[in-house]
Amino acid sequence: MKTRLLAALLAAALSGHALADGRSTVNFDAGWRFLKADAKGAEKQAFNDGKWRTLAVPHDWSIEGPYDQANPSGRGGGYLPAGVGWYRKTFTLPQSEAKRRVRIEIDGVMSNSEVWINGKLLGKRPYGYSSFAYDLTPHLRFGKGQSNTIAVRADNSAQPASRYYTGAGIYRHVRLVSTEAVQFGDGGVYVTTPEISAAGAKLALRSDVRNTGSAAGEYTLQVTIYDPDGKAVQDGEVRRQIAAGASADIALDLPVAAPQRWSLESPKLYRAVATLRNGGTVLDQHTSTFGIRDFRFDADTGFWLNGVNLKIKGVCLHHDAGALGAAVPLDAWRRRFELLREAGVNAIRTSHNPVAPEFLDLADQMGFLVMDETFDTWNEAKHNGEQGYNRFFTDWWEADTRAMVLRDRNHPSIILYSVGNEIHDNLDNPEGFRKYKQQQDLVHQLDPTRPVTMALFRPGLSKVYENGFAEMMDIVGQNYRENELVAAHKVKPARKVIGTENNHALSAWLALRDNPFMAGQFLWVGFDYLGEADWPMTTYDQGLFDRAGNWKPRGLQRRSWWSSKPVVHIVRSQDNGGVGPLRADWTPTDIHTYDDAKVQVYSNAEEVELFLNDASLGVKAKPKNDSPRQWDVTFAPGKLRAVARNGGKEVASDELQTADAPARIELTTSRSELGDGFDDAAFVWAQVVDAKGVPHPNATAAITFSIDGPGMLAAVDNGDNTSHDSYQSNQCKPQFGRCLAVVKASAANGAITLRASAPGIAAGSVSIAAGRK
């Protein structure tokens, strides 16, 4: 019944929408059958998949676990499962589609995907991060009683395939697109802004149009520009004759008066709606979102955006979202971006692969700069990832680079492309030069508006600063060894330089702060990520935030360095006498033996005064090198408070209190209203508190979640990098007294109630309205 209903809705959408603008784009995520195993003959339409699991994509079956040290994914894959998974979907198309072109667009399959339609192999794609499309038209059946079956085989059984977690399956969105025979090609409509001033901007639009029909014709490209408020501000058109089976690159230049510029503080977005017509018949329509902004890298002064010199304060991010794995709802990225912005971050490096397209949409909307990266390896393998992309680079680098740049080049957030991370291929010979140059040249051909870099690995050993390799690069990017990069610039001041990967040390920050020519840096990493950790750890732990989104002390310190707002945060050594990791609480695990508290305060204010139970412990001025202010404190239960002042006036404060016995659970949610699409998710924190509401960081009793109403528990997590518990459980052991529950709506309307309980304390609950945003 569900399959027949889906088919009916699909047919209605295709036939109805096509009449409006010549193109129909249908969400193809729902109604798949899935098997976590290999299945002989599953590509054939007659194959019986009736016993397979029914689900919607995006779907990552690896995150379902279980964790096992013996799993072949090993250290890199976080000890989670790998193997073969099959997806199948049956659908019908109305007879009216028979004269049109129908294709499937897939944003990502991990990995080594093979796709069939009605038993016919459409193609293979080894790289799990690439978006791709296949033309289904020659193999489709149309009309009443005629069905079609898509089959997708994903195989990541060759392990270790990556140095970090990849996920498995169709983990990004899928669409079915129907057009007339004359249509926009893979390049779509490319918008650049070669001239910008306060008075006006010149838009240069280039469109790729293909005539896949049997007759030549004259076609009109008409473009309307809409400003950030949705008002049409300019339009124009051009006519071209296109032969049957031919393609045409059609150019159109349009002026825009008094442009609203895209910036970090005000990320204004325009739309170019391009319509392709033959006489009065609409053949295709394509919408390109873009921003009007200008930027440049300068060898002496670093990075400039819209005439303003600023530091790129970036983080590296992997594509997983902890407990959600690689199939990440957009709300998860929105939540992470909001936290990064609080920390003062203004840029993101997509380490080390193309991201989902909606990730870049969000960066555009929220005002983040992006370094868009292609690969972690070329031909040479890396330890703990020997069965990775190195096996495919020679045959596939061009197609995968082309797919990324053509897809991403309209995003105003992107300011830099990277074609490799810590590449182990020899860069001190002609072959190494050739590999880099061919990639950079292709990127320049597809998008001449942005520079290209790569994240150099131990350049002193590879001799790239002496052999001329660095002079090939538009921007010299180097991982770590900040003083080495500073020295390389001082030897040749014409070099434009950026830190492509940096640690959290004070020295790394000072290398950026104190050198005007350093354009920026990207910290490793913004959030803890799955993989690249030695058992029993499953998660790399050097983030500003942990896997679940808790602030770490290094994140609080970074906020004091990078935020433009007044900041003050208190942390202490976990154990007596300065032993152990730092914690942001005033509740020692053994309150009777803890007396020598080593306290650090992170602040960008001129002075900070520390109080214990309202008694001043002294005032300390801001160190010139931005190091933390430190106090030796004889512990006493109660309240530790830091007051930050500028010019003698209080501008910020932070307070830690000693918690009494755990009394209840308090729930707070990121969303009070929740849509029912894949990209909608509410992040609910369960915090154990004492009778006065003070968070209790040492509560350990497992929290059990239950849901009433049209909702589901998508995942639970506590950020503990050594935990091997299932993320799909309804129970979570607190870390620092906190657990995270990710809630999704399962219907279009109603009230969702999430409850959290634990032995010996009062339960908590929170309500979320389903079906609205």
Short mmCIF file of C-alpha atoms in Angstrom, two decimals, residues 336-771:
data_model
loop_
_atom_site.label_atom_id
_atom_site.label_comp_id
_atom_site.label_asym_id
_atom_site.label_seq_id
_atom_site.Cartn_x
_atom_site.Cartn_y
_atom_site.Cartn_z
CA ARG A 336 26.92 23.31 15.45
CA PHE A 337 27.35 26.48 13.42
CA GLU A 338 25.62 28.48 16.16
CA LEU A 339 28.02 27.09 18.76
CA LEU A 340 31.02 27.81 16.56
CA ARG A 341 29.86 31.37 16.08
CA GLU A 342 29.65 31.77 19.87
CA ALA A 343 33.28 30.64 20.01
CA GLY A 344 34.27 33.39 17.55
CA VAL A 345 34.70 31.08 14.55
CA ASN A 346 34.01 32.63 11.13
CA ALA A 347 35.27 29.95 8.73
CA ILE A 348 35.08 26.21 8.08
CA ARG A 349 37.35 23.82 6.24
CA THR A 350 35.51 20.80 4.78
CA SER A 351 38.04 18.24 5.88
CA HIS A 352 38.90 16.38 3.80
CA ASN A 353 36.20 15.95 1.20
CA PRO A 354 33.15 17.52 -0.47
CA VAL A 355 30.27 18.05 1.95
CA ALA A 356 26.51 17.79 1.43
CA PRO A 357 25.19 20.71 -0.66
CA GLU A 358 22.86 21.88 2.10
CA PHE A 359 25.90 22.30 4.40
CA LEU A 360 27.14 25.01 2.01
CA ASP A 361 23.66 26.53 1.73
CA LEU A 362 23.70 26.95 5.50
CA ALA A 363 27.17 28.52 5.46
CA ASP A 364 25.87 31.01 2.87
CA GLN A 365 22.82 31.82 4.99
CA MET A 366 24.66 32.15 8.29
CA GLY A 367 27.72 34.01 7.04
CA PHE A 368 30.65 31.58 7.32
CA LEU A 369 33.68 31.48 5.04
CA VAL A 370 34.52 28.06 3.57
CA MET A 371 37.60 26.29 2.29
CA ASP A 372 36.17 23.61 -0.01
CA GLU A 373 38.39 20.51 -0.13
CA THR A 374 38.54 17.54 -2.48
CA PHE A 375 40.76 14.70 -1.22
CA ASP A 376 42.69 13.29 1.73
CA THR A 377 44.91 11.17 -0.55
CA TRP A 378 46.23 11.15 -4.08
CA ASN A 379 48.09 7.97 -5.14
CA GLU A 380 50.01 7.29 -1.93
CA ALA A 381 48.13 5.51 0.85
CA LYS A 382 47.97 6.64 4.44
CA HIS A 383 48.29 4.51 7.54
CA ASN A 384 44.91 3.24 8.81
CA GLY A 385 43.40 4.08 5.42
CA GLU A 386 45.33 1.89 3.01
CA GLN A 387 42.19 0.84 1.09
CA GLY A 388 41.01 4.40 0.51
CA TYR A 389 40.80 6.85 -2.38
CA ASN A 390 44.46 6.21 -3.24
CA ARG A 391 43.19 3.20 -5.22
CA PHE A 392 41.02 5.41 -7.43
CA PHE A 393 42.76 8.78 -7.69
CA THR A 394 44.36 8.29 -11.12
CA ASP A 395 41.09 7.34 -12.83
CA TRP A 396 38.68 9.49 -10.86
CA TRP A 397 40.33 12.72 -9.64
CA GLU A 398 39.13 14.70 -12.64
CA ALA A 399 35.49 13.58 -12.49
CA ASP A 400 35.30 14.07 -8.72
CA THR A 401 36.95 17.50 -8.81
CA ARG A 402 34.69 18.58 -11.65
CA ALA A 403 31.58 17.38 -9.79
CA MET A 404 32.50 19.37 -6.67
CA VAL A 405 33.42 22.64 -8.36
CA LEU A 406 30.47 22.69 -10.78
CA ARG A 407 28.10 22.00 -7.89
CA ASP A 408 29.63 24.46 -5.42
CA ARG A 409 30.91 27.46 -7.36
CA ASN A 410 27.87 29.73 -6.84
CA HIS A 411 28.23 29.65 -3.03
CA PRO A 412 29.44 33.05 -1.77
CA SER A 413 30.75 31.40 1.39
CA ILE A 414 33.51 29.61 -0.55
CA ILE A 415 36.69 31.67 -0.76
CA LEU A 416 39.27 28.95 -1.33
CA TYR A 417 39.57 25.47 -2.85
CA SER A 418 41.96 22.83 -1.52
CA VAL A 419 43.00 19.88 -3.67
CA GLY A 420 44.61 17.77 -0.97
CA ASN A 421 45.38 17.25 2.69
CA GLU A 422 48.83 16.19 3.90
CA ILE A 423 49.48 14.44 0.61
CA HIS A 424 52.15 11.75 0.89
CA ASP A 425 52.98 11.67 -2.83
CA ASN A 426 56.47 12.96 -3.62
CA LEU A 427 56.25 16.71 -4.25
CA ASP A 428 59.94 17.03 -5.00
CA ASN A 429 59.84 15.64 -8.53
CA PRO A 430 58.14 16.47 -11.86
CA GLU A 431 55.34 13.96 -11.24
CA GLY A 432 54.36 15.63 -7.98
CA PHE A 433 54.38 19.03 -9.69
CA ARG A 434 52.20 17.63 -12.49
CA LYS A 435 49.59 16.14 -10.17
CA TYR A 436 49.10 19.39 -8.32
CA LYS A 437 49.16 21.57 -11.44
CA GLN A 438 46.58 19.50 -13.31
CA GLN A 439 44.16 19.77 -10.40
CA GLN A 440 44.70 23.49 -9.92
CA ASP A 441 44.31 24.11 -13.66
CA LEU A 442 41.00 22.23 -13.76
CA VAL A 443 39.64 24.20 -10.81
CA HIS A 444 40.71 27.48 -12.47
CA GLN A 445 39.04 26.41 -15.71
CA LEU A 446 35.75 25.64 -13.96
CA ASP A 447 35.91 28.56 -11.52
CA PRO A 448 38.48 31.28 -12.26
CA THR A 449 37.24 33.47 -9.37
CA ARG A 450 38.79 31.60 -6.45
CA PRO A 451 42.35 30.65 -5.52
CA VAL A 452 43.58 27.09 -4.96
CA THR A 453 45.71 25.68 -2.18
CA MET A 454 46.52 22.39 -0.52
CA ALA A 455 47.37 21.51 3.07
CA LEU A 456 51.11 20.91 2.88
CA PHE A 457 52.58 18.13 5.01
CA ARG A 458 56.02 18.64 6.54
CA PRO A 459 57.17 21.02 3.80
CA GLY A 460 60.66 21.14 5.20
CA LEU A 461 61.10 17.46 4.32
CA SER A 462 59.37 17.67 0.94
CA LYS A 463 61.45 20.75 0.03
CA VAL A 464 58.44 22.59 -1.41
CA TYR A 465 59.72 25.94 -0.15
CA GLU A 466 63.01 25.50 -2.03
CA ASN A 467 62.08 23.55 -5.18
CA GLY A 468 59.50 25.97 -6.60
CA PHE A 469 56.41 23.97 -5.67
CA ALA A 470 55.09 26.63 -3.28
CA GLU A 471 55.38 29.23 -6.05
CA MET A 472 52.86 27.20 -8.12
CA MET A 473 50.24 27.53 -5.42
CA ASP A 474 47.82 30.46 -5.41
CA ILE A 475 47.86 30.41 -1.61
CA VAL A 476 50.48 28.51 0.38
CA GLY A 477 48.66 26.38 2.93
CA GLN A 478 50.50 24.46 5.62
CA ASN A 479 49.40 22.17 8.44
CA TYR A 480 50.85 22.96 11.89
CA ARG A 481 54.48 24.18 12.32
CA GLU A 482 53.23 27.76 12.33
CA ASN A 483 56.65 29.30 12.86
CA GLU A 484 57.92 27.42 9.81
CA LEU A 485 55.21 29.02 7.67
CA VAL A 486 56.02 32.44 9.11
CA ALA A 487 59.69 31.89 8.25
CA ALA A 488 58.79 30.74 4.71
CA HIS A 489 56.92 33.99 4.15
CA LYS A 490 59.75 36.10 5.50
CA VAL A 491 62.17 34.41 3.08
CA LYS A 492 59.83 35.20 0.16
CA PRO A 493 57.40 37.97 1.19
CA ALA A 494 55.45 37.67 -2.06
CA ARG A 495 53.92 34.41 -0.83
CA LYS A 496 50.29 34.51 0.29
CA VAL A 497 50.00 32.19 3.27
CA ILE A 498 47.35 30.55 5.45
CA GLY A 499 47.33 27.93 8.19
CA THR A 500 45.23 25.10 6.76
CA GLU A 501 45.35 23.04 9.96
CA ASN A 502 46.43 24.22 13.39
CA ASN A 503 46.43 23.06 16.98
CA HIS A 504 44.98 24.81 20.01
CA ALA A 505 48.28 25.99 21.50
CA LEU A 506 48.77 29.62 22.48
CA SER A 507 51.81 29.78 20.18
CA ALA A 508 49.67 28.86 17.19
CA TRP A 509 47.22 31.67 17.99
CA LEU A 510 50.03 34.20 18.41
CA ALA A 511 51.47 33.25 15.01
CA LEU A 512 48.17 34.42 13.52
CA ARG A 513 47.55 37.38 15.83
CA ASP A 514 50.99 38.93 15.52
CA ASN A 515 51.67 38.52 11.78
CA PRO A 516 49.55 40.68 9.48
CA PHE A 517 50.46 38.56 6.43
CA MET A 518 48.91 35.40 7.97
CA ALA A 519 45.47 35.28 6.37
CA GLY A 520 44.03 32.89 8.92
CA GLN A 521 44.05 29.40 10.36
CA PHE A 522 41.79 26.38 10.68
CA LEU A 523 41.88 24.60 14.05
CA TRP A 524 41.94 20.84 14.29
CA VAL A 525 39.05 20.47 15.10
CA GLY A 526 35.76 22.24 15.78
CA PHE A 527 33.93 19.16 17.11
CA ASP A 528 35.17 15.77 18.23
CA TYR A 529 34.59 13.27 15.41
CA LEU A 530 34.21 9.53 15.04
CA GLY A 531 37.32 7.52 14.27
CA GLU A 532 41.06 8.22 14.34
CA ALA A 533 41.28 7.01 17.95
CA ASP A 534 42.87 4.03 19.68
CA TRP A 535 40.60 1.53 21.43
CA PRO A 536 38.88 1.83 23.86
CA MET A 537 38.43 5.36 22.51
CA THR A 538 36.24 5.59 19.42
CA THR A 539 36.33 9.35 18.87
CA TYR A 540 39.05 11.91 18.22
CA ASP A 541 38.97 14.25 21.20
CA GLN A 542 40.66 17.54 20.26
CA GLY A 543 37.53 19.56 19.45
CA LEU A 544 36.43 22.90 20.82
CA PHE A 545 33.24 20.94 21.54
CA ASP A 546 32.73 17.28 22.26
CA ARG A 547 30.80 14.93 20.00
CA ALA A 548 27.48 15.80 21.64
CA GLY A 549 28.05 19.57 21.57
CA ASN A 550 29.30 20.27 25.11
CA TRP A 551 31.76 23.14 25.47
CA LYS A 552 35.28 22.00 26.29
CA PRO A 553 37.73 24.15 28.24
CA ARG A 554 39.77 24.71 25.06
CA GLY A 555 36.60 26.00 23.41
CA LEU A 556 36.06 28.45 26.25
CA GLN A 557 39.66 29.61 25.94
CA ARG A 558 39.34 29.99 22.17
CA ARG A 559 36.25 32.11 22.73
CA SER A 560 38.33 34.47 24.86
CA TRP A 561 40.82 34.82 21.98
CA TRP A 562 38.46 34.99 19.02
CA SER A 563 35.16 36.46 20.19
CA SER A 564 34.47 40.14 19.53
CA LYS A 565 32.25 40.25 22.63
CA PRO A 566 33.45 40.48 26.26
CA VAL A 567 34.20 36.97 27.53
CA VAL A 568 35.10 35.44 30.89
CA HIS A 569 35.14 31.73 31.83
CA ILE A 570 36.38 29.85 34.91
CA VAL A 571 37.96 26.38 34.78
CA ARG A 572 39.83 24.33 37.38
CA SER A 573 42.01 21.26 37.42
CA GLN A 574 39.87 18.21 38.07
CA ASP A 575 42.05 16.74 40.79
CA ASN A 576 43.84 18.20 43.77
CA GLY A 577 46.98 20.27 43.27
CA GLY A 578 46.53 20.90 39.54
CA VAL A 579 46.35 17.24 38.48
CA GLY A 580 44.01 15.98 35.79
CA PRO A 581 42.05 17.63 32.97
CA LEU A 582 40.35 21.00 33.23
CA ARG A 583 36.68 21.25 34.20
CA ALA A 584 34.21 24.12 34.30
CA ASP A 585 32.54 23.29 37.62
CA TRP A 586 33.04 23.79 41.39
CA THR A 587 31.91 20.33 42.52
CA PRO A 588 34.93 18.02 43.07
CA THR A 589 34.29 14.29 42.94
CA ASP A 590 35.85 13.94 46.41
CA ILE A 591 34.95 17.14 48.14
CA HIS A 592 36.64 16.09 51.42
CA THR A 593 40.17 15.69 50.00
CA TYR A 594 40.10 18.46 47.39
CA ASP A 595 41.67 21.57 48.89
CA ASP A 596 44.32 22.91 46.47
CA ALA A 597 42.38 24.17 43.45
CA LYS A 598 44.36 25.45 40.50
CA VAL A 599 41.98 27.89 38.80
CA GLN A 600 42.34 29.44 35.36
CA VAL A 601 40.24 32.25 33.97
CA TYR A 602 39.90 32.87 30.23
CA SER A 603 38.98 36.44 29.33
CA ASN A 604 39.55 39.13 26.72
CA ALA A 605 38.77 41.87 29.24
CA GLU A 606 41.33 44.34 30.61
CA GLU A 607 41.05 42.98 34.15
CA VAL A 608 39.38 40.11 36.00
CA GLU A 609 38.57 39.87 39.70
CA LEU A 610 37.91 36.46 41.25
CA PHE A 611 35.62 35.94 44.25
CA LEU A 612 35.06 32.90 46.46
CA ASN A 613 31.85 33.17 48.46
CA ASP A 614 31.91 36.94 47.84
CA ALA A 615 35.46 37.36 49.22
CA SER A 616 37.86 38.83 46.64
CA LEU A 617 40.84 36.71 45.67
CA GLY A 618 42.47 39.55 43.76
CA VAL A 619 42.44 41.38 40.43
CA LYS A 620 44.62 40.39 37.48
CA ALA A 621 45.29 42.34 34.29
CA LYS A 622 45.15 40.83 30.82
CA PRO A 623 48.53 39.32 29.86
CA LYS A 624 50.02 40.70 26.65
CA ASN A 625 50.35 37.18 25.23
CA ASP A 626 46.67 36.25 25.91
CA SER A 627 47.63 33.48 28.36
CA PRO A 628 45.03 32.56 31.00
CA ARG A 629 44.97 34.29 34.35
CA GLN A 630 45.69 31.85 37.20
CA TRP A 631 44.85 31.67 40.90
CA ASP A 632 45.77 29.16 43.58
CA VAL A 633 42.55 28.73 45.56
CA THR A 634 41.99 26.88 48.80
CA PHE A 635 38.77 25.08 47.99
CA ALA A 636 35.61 25.83 49.93
CA PRO A 637 32.08 24.80 48.91
CA GLY A 638 29.89 27.59 47.64
CA LYS A 639 30.22 30.06 44.79
CA LEU A 640 33.24 30.94 42.67
CA ARG A 641 32.66 34.07 40.60
CA ALA A 642 34.79 35.94 38.05
CA VAL A 643 34.01 39.53 37.07
CA ALA A 644 35.53 40.97 33.88
CA ARG A 645 35.96 44.73 33.50
CA ASN A 646 36.96 47.19 30.79
CA GLY A 647 37.76 50.72 31.90
CA GLY A 648 36.69 49.77 35.42
CA LYS A 649 33.17 48.81 34.22
CA GLU A 650 31.82 45.26 34.48
CA VAL A 651 31.34 43.77 30.99
CA ALA A 652 30.96 40.01 31.69
CA SER A 653 30.87 37.52 34.55
CA ASP A 654 30.97 33.78 35.12
CA GLU A 655 29.86 31.79 38.16
CA LEU A 656 30.36 28.21 39.32
CA GLN A 657 28.48 26.74 42.30
CA THR A 658 28.98 23.61 44.35
CA ALA A 659 26.10 21.22 43.79
CA ASP A 660 24.28 19.38 46.59
CA ALA A 661 22.85 15.89 46.08
CA PRO A 662 21.20 15.15 42.70
CA ALA A 663 17.47 15.95 42.95
CA ARG A 664 15.88 16.07 39.50
CA ILE A 665 16.37 16.14 35.72
CA GLU A 666 15.86 19.35 33.79
CA LEU A 667 15.22 19.20 30.03
CA THR A 668 15.98 22.00 27.57
CA THR A 669 15.32 21.80 23.84
CA SER A 670 16.82 23.55 20.82
CA ARG A 671 13.40 23.58 19.14
CA SER A 672 9.93 24.11 20.59
CA GLU A 673 8.37 23.49 17.18
CA LEU A 674 9.54 20.74 14.87
CA GLY A 675 8.85 19.94 11.23
CA ASP A 676 8.59 16.33 10.11
CA GLY A 677 11.25 16.35 7.35
CA PHE A 678 14.59 14.61 7.53
CA ASP A 679 16.46 17.86 8.11
CA ASP A 680 14.36 18.78 11.17
CA ALA A 681 15.63 17.68 14.58
CA ALA A 682 15.34 18.89 18.17
CA PHE A 683 18.38 18.55 20.42
CA VAL A 684 17.25 18.03 23.99
CA TRP A 685 19.66 18.19 26.92
CA ALA A 686 18.88 16.23 30.06
CA GLN A 687 20.79 17.84 32.93
CA VAL A 688 20.86 16.43 36.45
CA VAL A 689 20.53 19.28 39.00
CA ASP A 690 20.30 19.61 42.77
CA ALA A 691 17.27 20.94 44.65
CA LYS A 692 18.32 24.54 43.89
CA GLY A 693 18.78 23.91 40.18
CA VAL A 694 22.58 23.81 40.28
CA PRO A 695 23.95 21.39 37.64
CA HIS A 696 25.48 18.29 39.19
CA PRO A 697 28.53 17.29 37.13
CA ASN A 698 29.15 13.99 38.93
CA ALA A 699 25.72 12.33 38.59
CA THR A 700 26.16 8.95 36.91
CA ALA A 701 22.83 7.09 37.15
CA ALA A 702 21.60 6.10 33.67
CA ILE A 703 18.87 8.32 32.23
CA THR A 704 15.96 6.63 30.44
CA PHE A 705 14.02 8.51 27.75
CA SER A 706 10.44 7.90 26.63
CA ILE A 707 8.28 9.67 24.05
CA ASP A 708 4.56 10.26 23.73
CA GLY A 709 2.98 11.66 20.60
CA PRO A 710 4.15 11.84 16.96
CA GLY A 711 7.86 11.73 17.67
CA MET A 712 10.80 9.36 17.70
CA LEU A 713 14.11 9.17 19.50
CA ALA A 714 16.70 9.38 16.70
CA ALA A 715 19.78 9.07 18.91
CA VAL A 716 21.21 9.53 22.40
CA ASP A 717 24.74 10.55 23.33
CA ASN A 718 26.82 11.84 26.21
CA GLY A 719 30.03 12.85 24.40
CA ASP A 720 32.07 10.16 26.19
CA ASN A 721 34.79 9.17 23.73
CA THR A 722 35.31 5.79 25.40
CA SER A 723 31.65 4.76 25.47
CA HIS A 724 30.64 1.78 23.32
CA ASP A 725 26.91 2.06 24.03
CA SER A 726 24.42 2.13 21.19
CA TYR A 727 23.29 5.54 19.97
CA GLN A 728 19.90 4.04 19.10
CA SER A 729 19.12 3.13 22.72
CA ASN A 730 16.58 4.88 24.94
CA GLN A 731 19.12 4.96 27.77
CA CYS A 732 22.18 7.12 28.28
CA LYS A 733 24.81 7.23 31.01
CA PRO A 734 25.48 10.89 31.85
CA GLN A 735 28.85 12.50 31.37
CA PHE A 736 29.29 15.58 33.57
CA GLY A 737 25.67 15.01 34.60
CA ARG A 738 24.33 15.50 31.06
CA CYS A 739 22.86 13.45 28.24
CA LEU A 740 21.67 14.46 24.80
CA ALA A 741 18.53 13.13 23.12
CA VAL A 742 17.86 13.87 19.43
CA VAL A 743 14.13 13.97 18.71
CA LYS A 744 12.45 13.87 15.29
CA ALA A 745 8.79 14.23 14.37
CA SER A 746 7.07 11.21 12.83
CA ALA A 747 3.91 13.01 11.70
CA ALA A 748 2.88 16.41 10.40
CA ASN A 749 1.13 17.64 13.52
CA GLY A 750 0.56 16.95 17.20
CA ALA A 751 2.36 17.35 20.50
CA ILE A 752 5.53 15.42 21.34
CA THR A 753 6.40 14.89 24.99
CA LEU A 754 9.87 13.68 25.90
CA ARG A 755 10.39 12.38 29.44
CA ALA A 756 13.67 11.62 31.17
CA SER A 757 13.98 9.58 34.37
CA ALA A 758 16.73 8.12 36.53
CA PRO A 759 16.70 6.11 39.78
CA GLY A 760 16.30 8.11 42.96
CA ILE A 761 15.59 11.55 41.46
CA ALA A 762 12.59 13.37 40.01
CA ALA A 763 11.90 12.92 36.30
CA GLY A 764 11.77 15.78 33.82
CA SER A 765 9.81 16.42 30.64
CA VAL A 766 9.60 18.82 27.73
CA SER A 767 6.96 19.38 25.03
CA ILE A 768 7.63 20.01 21.35
CA ALA A 769 4.96 20.91 18.79
CA ALA A 770 5.24 18.68 15.72
CA GLY A 771 4.54 19.84 12.19
#
